XYZ file of C-alpha atoms in Angstrom:
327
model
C 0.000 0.000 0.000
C 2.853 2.644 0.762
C 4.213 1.887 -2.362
C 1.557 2.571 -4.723
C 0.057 5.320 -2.607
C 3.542 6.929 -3.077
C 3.729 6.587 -6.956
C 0.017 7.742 -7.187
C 0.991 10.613 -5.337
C 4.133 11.545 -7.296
C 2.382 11.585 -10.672
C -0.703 13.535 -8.846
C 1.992 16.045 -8.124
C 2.984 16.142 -11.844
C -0.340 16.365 -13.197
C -0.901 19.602 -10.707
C 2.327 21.261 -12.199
C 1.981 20.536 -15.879
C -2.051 20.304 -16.273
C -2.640 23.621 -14.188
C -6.021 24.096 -12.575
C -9.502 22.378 -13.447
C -11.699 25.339 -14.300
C -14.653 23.746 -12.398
C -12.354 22.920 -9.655
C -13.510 25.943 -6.602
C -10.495 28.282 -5.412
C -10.576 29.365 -2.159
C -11.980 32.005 -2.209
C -14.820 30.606 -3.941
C -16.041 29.267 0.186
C -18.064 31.367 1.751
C -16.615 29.806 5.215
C -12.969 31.155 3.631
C -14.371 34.848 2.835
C -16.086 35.317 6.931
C -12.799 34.582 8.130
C -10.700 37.108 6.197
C -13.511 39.158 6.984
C -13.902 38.206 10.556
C -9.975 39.178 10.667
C -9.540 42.318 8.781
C -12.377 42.962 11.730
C -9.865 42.070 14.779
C -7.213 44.584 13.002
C -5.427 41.399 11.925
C -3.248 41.340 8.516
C -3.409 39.115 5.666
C -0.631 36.617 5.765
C 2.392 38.317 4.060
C 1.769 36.656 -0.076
C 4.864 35.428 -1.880
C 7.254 37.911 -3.662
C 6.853 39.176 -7.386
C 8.753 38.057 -9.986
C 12.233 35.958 -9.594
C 12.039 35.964 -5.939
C 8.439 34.614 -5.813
C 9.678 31.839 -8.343
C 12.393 30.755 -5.645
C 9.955 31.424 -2.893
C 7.649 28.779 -4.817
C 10.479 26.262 -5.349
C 11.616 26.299 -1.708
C 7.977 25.918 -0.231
C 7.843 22.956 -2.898
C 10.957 21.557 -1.399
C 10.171 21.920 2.293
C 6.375 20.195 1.430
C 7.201 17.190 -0.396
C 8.090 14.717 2.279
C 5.434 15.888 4.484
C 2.572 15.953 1.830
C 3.969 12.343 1.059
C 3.714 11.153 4.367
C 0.866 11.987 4.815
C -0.223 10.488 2.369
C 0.923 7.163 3.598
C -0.483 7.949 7.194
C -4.143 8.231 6.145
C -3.475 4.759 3.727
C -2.171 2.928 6.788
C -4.501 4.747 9.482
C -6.576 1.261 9.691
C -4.134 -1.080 9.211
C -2.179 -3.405 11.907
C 0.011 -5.926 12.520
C -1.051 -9.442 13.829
C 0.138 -8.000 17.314
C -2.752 -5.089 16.809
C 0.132 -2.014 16.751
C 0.355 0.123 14.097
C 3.340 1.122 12.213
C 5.134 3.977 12.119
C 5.736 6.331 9.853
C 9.192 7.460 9.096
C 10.109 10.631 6.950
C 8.027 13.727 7.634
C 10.109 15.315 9.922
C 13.903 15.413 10.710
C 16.802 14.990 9.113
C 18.902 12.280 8.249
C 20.392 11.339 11.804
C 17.244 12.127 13.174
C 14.951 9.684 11.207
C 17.907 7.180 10.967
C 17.871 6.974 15.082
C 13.662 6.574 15.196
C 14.326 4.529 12.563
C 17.028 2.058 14.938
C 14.439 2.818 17.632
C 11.754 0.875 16.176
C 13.976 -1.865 15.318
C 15.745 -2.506 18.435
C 12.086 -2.494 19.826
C 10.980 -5.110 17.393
C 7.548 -2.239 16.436
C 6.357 -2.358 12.737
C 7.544 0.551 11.335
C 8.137 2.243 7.648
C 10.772 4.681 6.267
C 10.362 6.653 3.391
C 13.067 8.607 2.289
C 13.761 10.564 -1.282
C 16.927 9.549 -3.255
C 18.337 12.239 -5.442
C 17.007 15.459 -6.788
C 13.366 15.996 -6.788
C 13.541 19.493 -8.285
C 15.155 17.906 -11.299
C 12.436 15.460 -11.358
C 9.390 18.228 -11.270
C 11.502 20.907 -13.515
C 12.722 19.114 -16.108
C 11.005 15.805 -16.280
C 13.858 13.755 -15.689
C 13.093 10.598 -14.642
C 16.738 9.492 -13.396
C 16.640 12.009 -11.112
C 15.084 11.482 -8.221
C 13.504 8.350 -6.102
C 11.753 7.376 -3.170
C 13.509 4.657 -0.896
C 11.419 2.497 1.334
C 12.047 -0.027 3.785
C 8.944 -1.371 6.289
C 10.311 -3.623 9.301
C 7.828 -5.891 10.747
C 8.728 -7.692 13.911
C 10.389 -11.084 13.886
C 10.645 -10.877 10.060
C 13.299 -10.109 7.491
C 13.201 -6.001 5.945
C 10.313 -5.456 3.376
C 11.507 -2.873 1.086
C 10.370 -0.770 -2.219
C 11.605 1.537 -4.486
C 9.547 4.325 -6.003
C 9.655 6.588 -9.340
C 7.548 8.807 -11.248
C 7.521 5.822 -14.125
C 7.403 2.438 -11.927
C 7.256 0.695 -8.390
C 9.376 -2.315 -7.474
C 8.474 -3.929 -4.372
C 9.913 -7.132 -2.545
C 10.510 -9.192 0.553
C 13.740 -11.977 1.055
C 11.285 -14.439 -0.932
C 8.897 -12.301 -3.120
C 9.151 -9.722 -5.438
C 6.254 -7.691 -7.303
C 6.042 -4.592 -10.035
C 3.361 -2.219 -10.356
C 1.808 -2.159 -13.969
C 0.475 -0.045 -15.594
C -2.391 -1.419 -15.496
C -2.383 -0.386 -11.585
C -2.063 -3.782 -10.793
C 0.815 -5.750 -8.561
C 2.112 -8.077 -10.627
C 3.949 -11.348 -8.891
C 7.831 -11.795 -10.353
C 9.663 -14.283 -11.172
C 12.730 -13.312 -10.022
C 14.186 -12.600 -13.088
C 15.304 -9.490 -15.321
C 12.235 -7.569 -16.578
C 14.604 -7.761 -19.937
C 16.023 -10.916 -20.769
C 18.436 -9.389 -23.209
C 20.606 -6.377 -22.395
C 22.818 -4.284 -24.073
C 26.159 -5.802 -23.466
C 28.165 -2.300 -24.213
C 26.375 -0.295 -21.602
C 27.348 0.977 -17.864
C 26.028 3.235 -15.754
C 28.721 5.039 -12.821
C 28.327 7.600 -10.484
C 30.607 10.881 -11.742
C 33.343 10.200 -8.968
C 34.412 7.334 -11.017
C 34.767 9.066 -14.332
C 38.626 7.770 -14.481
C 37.591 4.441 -15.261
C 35.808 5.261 -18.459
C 39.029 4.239 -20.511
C 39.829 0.348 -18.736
C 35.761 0.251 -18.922
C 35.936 0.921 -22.792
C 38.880 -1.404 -23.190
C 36.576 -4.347 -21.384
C 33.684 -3.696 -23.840
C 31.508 -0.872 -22.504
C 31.229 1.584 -25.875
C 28.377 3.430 -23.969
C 29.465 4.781 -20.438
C 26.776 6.473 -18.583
C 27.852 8.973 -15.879
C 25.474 10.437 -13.392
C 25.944 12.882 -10.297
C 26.236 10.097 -7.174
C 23.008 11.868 -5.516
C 21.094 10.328 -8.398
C 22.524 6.990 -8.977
C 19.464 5.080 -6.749
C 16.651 6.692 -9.448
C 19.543 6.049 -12.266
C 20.277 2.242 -11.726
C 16.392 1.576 -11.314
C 15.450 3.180 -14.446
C 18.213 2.041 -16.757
C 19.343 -1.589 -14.783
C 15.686 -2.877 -13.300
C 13.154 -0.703 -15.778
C 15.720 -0.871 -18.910
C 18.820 -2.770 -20.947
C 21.518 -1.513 -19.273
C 23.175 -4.514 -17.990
C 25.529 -3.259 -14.974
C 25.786 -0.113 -12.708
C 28.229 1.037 -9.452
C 26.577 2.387 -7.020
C 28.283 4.111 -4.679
C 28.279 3.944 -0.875
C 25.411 5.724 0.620
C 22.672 6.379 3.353
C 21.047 3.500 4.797
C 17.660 5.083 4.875
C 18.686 5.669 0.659
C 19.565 1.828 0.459
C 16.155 -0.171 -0.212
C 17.443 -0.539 -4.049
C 19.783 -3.338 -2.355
C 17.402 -5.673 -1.496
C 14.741 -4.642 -4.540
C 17.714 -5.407 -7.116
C 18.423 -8.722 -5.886
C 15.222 -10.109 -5.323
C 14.434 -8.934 -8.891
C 17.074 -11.202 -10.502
C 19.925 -9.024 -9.947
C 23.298 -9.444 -9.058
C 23.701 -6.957 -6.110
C 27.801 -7.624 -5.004
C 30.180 -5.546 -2.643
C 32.862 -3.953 -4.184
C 36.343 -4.286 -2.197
C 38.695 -7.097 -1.800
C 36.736 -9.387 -0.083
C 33.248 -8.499 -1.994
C 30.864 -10.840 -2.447
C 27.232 -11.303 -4.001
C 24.163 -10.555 -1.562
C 21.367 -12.765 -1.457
C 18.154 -10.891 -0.350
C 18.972 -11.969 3.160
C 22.011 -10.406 3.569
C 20.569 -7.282 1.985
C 17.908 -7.237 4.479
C 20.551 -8.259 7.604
C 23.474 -5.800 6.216
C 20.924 -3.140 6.501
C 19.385 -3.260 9.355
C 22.604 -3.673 10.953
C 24.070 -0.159 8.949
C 20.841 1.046 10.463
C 21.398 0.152 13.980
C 25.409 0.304 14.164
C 25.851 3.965 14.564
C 27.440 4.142 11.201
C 24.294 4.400 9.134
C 26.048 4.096 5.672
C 26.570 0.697 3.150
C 29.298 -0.128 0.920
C 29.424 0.533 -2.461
C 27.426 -1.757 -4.592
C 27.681 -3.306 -8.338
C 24.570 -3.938 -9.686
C 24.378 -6.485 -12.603
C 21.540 -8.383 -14.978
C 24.913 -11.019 -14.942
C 27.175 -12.386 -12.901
C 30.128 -12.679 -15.153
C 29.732 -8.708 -16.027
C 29.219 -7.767 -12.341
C 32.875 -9.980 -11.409
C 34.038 -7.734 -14.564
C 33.163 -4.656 -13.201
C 34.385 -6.085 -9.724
C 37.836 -6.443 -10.598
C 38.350 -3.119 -12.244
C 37.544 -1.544 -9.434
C 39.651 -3.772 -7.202
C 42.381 -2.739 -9.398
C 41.352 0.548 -9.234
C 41.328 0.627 -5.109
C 44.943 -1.165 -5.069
C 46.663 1.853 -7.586
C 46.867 -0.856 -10.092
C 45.511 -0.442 -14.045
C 44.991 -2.522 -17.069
C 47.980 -1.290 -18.548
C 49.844 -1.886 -15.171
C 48.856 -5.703 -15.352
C 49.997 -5.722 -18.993
């Protein structure tokens, strides 16, 4: 339910920026209850609430309000989907995201698991403003994990385009269609383009040993927005691999969604190795509960072979060695 009540709410947002205002729909000032109380007001010698700026500064003004609102309206969202739902203990979960920052939602968030309550954390990936403003979809993300007691992470991730939702042993997409549909646990494309990569900008040095390897098409996108990045071109798309750089564990739910959609999800470093949904689900909620909320860098393949590829450069990389050294 948070899942698709998020992605509903996303492309509500859109449809409010780009298809502007229904003309039947009533403005405010079109209620008669609205009007008495300006009235009723102006009456007490009370002011109007100060309106936005003109011109360039009301733009910004606009943009900021957008920004400090999104989470919140989001939430809320979720709050009012879940009001009548419980667990088989009869609690209810709750809701991570609205307010506080990182370290603030990561330590309710190690609350509730270190006292075994249900509990769900929503948290955007990337750039949001470059979602709304120019319509990119690799920009920005919403990262959910829902603990329930006694029971292994459930987690989702969430775009404008597409939700992907699993536990250790299930995984589902939403269609179109607004249905959940059951996977199988394998790539949504059987076949992908085995010249493509997709890297975070930090690791723009290894475009050349990448090229050398195979990859004719490297993608490179800010590290803020590799989460939205890897799920539209790896999980939605034919993009084959993807790093993904060490990040927030509150930003990580794409490591358990990748893997229980058929994906090879490995650490990079010398002794990386390939996470089964369980260890996604573990190696998070320990990140989340360790006082060092942040994972490892990840590779995340359709293959296994091009994810040990992609391994190895990078452990060459880490150790000051190159191709041409080993030649």
């Amino acid at each position: 339910m948070t899942a698709e009540t998020l992605h509903r709410e996303l492309n509500q947002i859109r449809r409010e920026m780009t298809e502007g205002r229904d003309v039947d729909e009533a403005f405010p000032d079109d209620d008669p209850g609205a009007m008495a109380d300006r009235v009723r007001s102006l009456a007490k010698g009370n002011e109007y609430p100060p309106g936005r700026p003109a011109g360039r500064a009301g733009q910004a003004f606009a943009w900021e309000q957008f920004d400090a609102q999104l989470l919140p309206r989001l939430i809320g969202k979720v709050e009012s989907t879940l009001a009548g739902t419980v667990n088989t203990a009869g609690i209810r979960a709750t809701v991570i995201g609205a307010k506080g920052d990182l370290a603030e939602r990561t330590r309710m968030f190690s609350d509730q698991l270190l006292a075994k309550r249900p509990c769900v954390s929503i948290s955007i990936t990337g750039n949001p403003r470059r979602l709304f403003v120019f319509g990119n979809s690799m920009a920005a993300s919403l990262s959910v994990l829902v603990h329930l007691p006694d029971s292994p992470l459930h987690a989702a991730t969430v775009t404008q385009r597409t939700a992907l939702m699993s536990s250790c042993s299930d995984a589902h997409r939403l269609a179109r269609s607004g249905d959940w549909v059951h996977m199988a646990g394998a790539p949504l494309v059987p076949d992908a383009d085995p010249g493509c990569v997709l890297l975070p900008n930090s690791l723009r040095h290894l475009e050349e040993p990448l090229r050398r390897a195979g990859y004719t098409e490297v993608e490179f996108v800010p590290a803020e927005q590799i989460t939205p990045a890897v799920i539209e071109a790896v999980l939605e798309h034919a993009v084959p691999a993807a790093i993904h750089c060490s990040g927030h564990v509150l930003n990580s739910a794409i490591a358990l969604v990748a893997s229980r959609h058929g994906m090879t999800v490995r650490l990079y470093g010398a002794n990386g190795k390939a996470l089964e949904p369980w260890d996604a689900s573990r190696m998070i909620c320990e990140a989340a509960t360790s006082g060092h909320p942040y994972l490892q860098g990840l590779i995340i393949a359709r293959y296994a072979t091009a994810a040990l590829q992609i391994g190895r450069l990078l452990d060459e990389d880490q150790a000051g060695e190159t191709l041409d050294d080993r030649e």
